[in-house]
Amino acid sequence: MIVERKCLDCGTPLHGRADKKFCNDLCRNNFNNQLNSNSYNLVRNINNILRRNRRIIEELNPTGKIKVSREKMLQKGFDFDYFTSSYKTQAGARYFFCYEYGYLPLDNDEVLLVKSKKESGKINDDLQRN
Ligand SMILES: [Zn+2]
């Protein structure tokens, strides 16, 4: 039985051993580099989103605590899908953090921006009481 196999990198039909996946080392290296760079790009892109989110909260929240509209954050490019941690208070309110900067979604499309004293993004005692 002949199973047609193709090089995973360039698609050239392969002959020889059944477990052969590439024409040669060049194709193998090219393929592996591509894989690595794709996963690296994914990580880098998400890191960039998180850093941008953090910077946006930092810019909008110079005093440590402020209420802003969700729209204003979106206009600056904030991506609500990405955060580094979240914290739920006993009252059931959920804060989302991008590193030490966080926000609490409020009614009327507003958000409360906060800053945690701990770099881990864990909320501090002062916030827990609110
Ligand atoms: Zn090839």
Tab-separated table of C-alpha atoms and ligand atoms in Angstrom:
chain	number	residue	atom	x	y	z
A	1	MET	CA	0.000	0.000	0.000
A	2	ILE	CA	1.374	3.346	-0.987
A	3	VAL	CA	0.401	6.356	0.991
A	4	GLU	CA	1.327	9.617	-0.572
A	5	ARG	CA	3.112	11.834	1.861
A	6	LYS	CA	4.130	15.424	1.430
A	7	CYS	CA	6.772	17.540	3.049
A	8	LEU	CA	5.113	19.393	5.936
A	9	ASP	CA	6.988	22.530	4.968
A	10	CYS	CA	6.961	22.843	1.186
A	11	GLY	CA	4.451	20.169	0.145
A	12	THR	CA	6.811	18.266	-2.136
A	13	PRO	CA	5.862	14.542	-2.401
A	14	LEU	CA	8.151	12.447	-0.233
A	15	HIS	CA	9.817	9.148	-1.026
A	16	GLY	CA	11.662	6.861	1.323
A	17	ARG	CA	11.060	6.020	4.941
A	18	ALA	CA	7.453	5.990	6.109
A	19	ASP	CA	8.174	8.293	9.018
A	20	LYS	CA	9.829	10.905	6.835
A	21	LYS	CA	8.109	14.278	7.201
A	22	PHE	CA	10.402	16.677	5.388
A	23	CYS	CA	12.486	16.786	2.204
A	24	ASN	CA	15.573	17.747	4.123
A	25	ASP	CA	16.929	19.559	7.130
A	26	LEU	CA	16.281	22.916	5.509
A	27	CYS	CA	12.544	22.208	5.302
A	28	ARG	CA	12.529	20.755	8.816
A	29	ASN	CA	14.222	23.832	10.259
A	30	ASN	CA	12.022	26.183	8.306
A	31	PHE	CA	8.889	24.420	9.548
A	32	ASN	CA	10.011	24.396	13.175
A	33	ASN	CA	11.074	28.029	13.065
A	34	GLN	CA	7.682	28.950	11.674
A	35	LEU	CA	5.934	27.087	14.488
A	36	ASN	CA	8.065	28.745	17.103
A	37	SER	CA	7.601	32.200	15.667
A	38	ASN	CA	3.824	31.735	15.477
A	39	SER	CA	3.503	30.819	19.142
A	40	TYR	CA	5.958	33.571	19.996
A	41	ASN	CA	3.863	36.072	18.072
A	42	LEU	CA	0.731	34.951	19.887
A	43	VAL	CA	2.354	35.485	23.268
A	44	ARG	CA	3.794	38.809	22.177
A	45	ASN	CA	0.463	40.058	20.822
A	46	ILE	CA	-1.347	39.188	24.049
A	47	ASN	CA	1.399	40.769	26.118
A	48	ASN	CA	1.032	43.910	24.037
A	49	ILE	CA	-2.728	44.008	24.634
A	50	LEU	CA	-2.238	43.571	28.379
A	51	ARG	CA	0.431	46.266	28.508
A	52	ARG	CA	-1.772	48.628	26.510
A	53	ASN	CA	-4.732	47.926	28.800
A	54	ARG	CA	-2.554	48.624	31.821
A	55	ARG	CA	-1.270	51.866	30.305
A	56	ILE	CA	-4.792	53.052	29.470
A	57	ILE	CA	-6.004	52.513	33.032
A	58	GLU	CA	-2.864	54.184	34.349
A	59	GLU	CA	-3.432	57.228	32.111
A	60	LEU	CA	-7.104	57.550	32.999
A	61	ASN	CA	-6.542	56.940	36.689
A	62	PRO	CA	-3.855	59.315	37.995
A	63	THR	CA	-5.411	59.560	41.452
A	64	GLY	CA	-5.743	55.839	42.148
A	65	LYS	CA	-9.516	55.704	41.926
A	66	ILE	CA	-11.830	57.275	39.360
A	67	LYS	CA	-15.053	56.611	37.510
A	68	VAL	CA	-14.969	56.734	33.689
A	69	SER	CA	-17.219	55.632	30.852
A	70	ARG	CA	-16.660	52.332	29.135
A	71	GLU	CA	-16.796	54.245	25.859
A	72	LYS	CA	-13.808	56.368	26.839
A	73	MET	CA	-11.750	53.261	27.512
A	74	LEU	CA	-12.772	51.696	24.204
A	75	GLN	CA	-11.829	54.882	22.375
A	76	LYS	CA	-8.340	54.613	23.811
A	77	GLY	CA	-8.122	51.037	22.581
A	78	PHE	CA	-8.894	49.150	25.755
A	79	ASP	CA	-9.662	45.462	25.165
A	80	PHE	CA	-12.053	44.139	27.815
A	81	ASP	CA	-11.337	40.523	26.810
A	82	TYR	CA	-7.848	40.542	28.285
A	83	PHE	CA	-6.797	40.805	31.924
A	84	THR	CA	-4.209	39.208	34.181
A	85	SER	CA	-6.442	38.357	37.131
A	86	SER	CA	-9.876	38.970	38.529
A	87	TYR	CA	-11.146	39.358	42.044
A	88	LYS	CA	-14.641	38.812	43.366
A	89	THR	CA	-15.672	40.628	46.524
A	90	GLN	CA	-17.917	39.034	49.126
A	91	ALA	CA	-20.708	41.269	47.851
A	92	GLY	CA	-20.327	39.636	44.441
A	93	ALA	CA	-18.654	42.489	42.548
A	94	ARG	CA	-15.936	41.324	40.184
A	95	TYR	CA	-12.828	43.414	39.603
A	96	PHE	CA	-10.587	42.786	36.615
A	97	PHE	CA	-6.889	43.552	36.727
A	98	CYS	CA	-4.191	44.228	34.182
A	99	TYR	CA	-1.197	43.842	36.460
A	100	GLU	CA	-1.657	46.280	39.357
A	101	TYR	CA	-4.304	48.404	37.579
A	102	GLY	CA	-7.882	47.241	37.588
A	103	TYR	CA	-11.471	48.124	36.956
A	104	LEU	CA	-14.900	47.302	38.260
A	105	PRO	CA	-17.767	47.327	35.744
A	106	LEU	CA	-20.606	49.544	36.990
A	107	ASP	CA	-24.120	50.254	35.784
A	108	ASN	CA	-24.802	52.677	32.912
A	109	ASP	CA	-21.695	51.568	30.971
A	110	GLU	CA	-19.376	53.092	33.514
A	111	VAL	CA	-16.352	51.532	35.136
A	112	LEU	CA	-14.529	52.290	38.355
A	113	LEU	CA	-10.772	52.326	37.826
A	114	VAL	CA	-8.619	51.260	40.732
A	115	LYS	CA	-5.008	50.559	41.560
A	116	SER	CA	-3.901	47.653	43.678
A	117	LYS	CA	-1.036	48.137	46.072
A	118	LYS	CA	0.108	44.617	45.385
A	119	GLU	CA	1.782	43.968	42.060
A	120	SER	CA	0.166	40.578	41.812
A	121	GLY	CA	-3.111	42.239	41.025
A	122	LYS	CA	-4.691	41.015	44.231
A	123	ILE	CA	-7.024	43.618	45.587
A	124	ASN	CA	-6.049	45.463	48.742
A	125	ASP	CA	-7.956	45.676	51.997
A	126	ASP	CA	-9.160	49.180	51.273
A	127	LEU	CA	-11.015	48.007	48.167
A	128	GLN	CA	-12.474	44.959	49.861
A	129	ARG	CA	-14.405	47.149	52.253
A	130	ASN	CA	-16.210	48.948	49.430
B	1	ZN	ZN	10.238	20.305	1.718
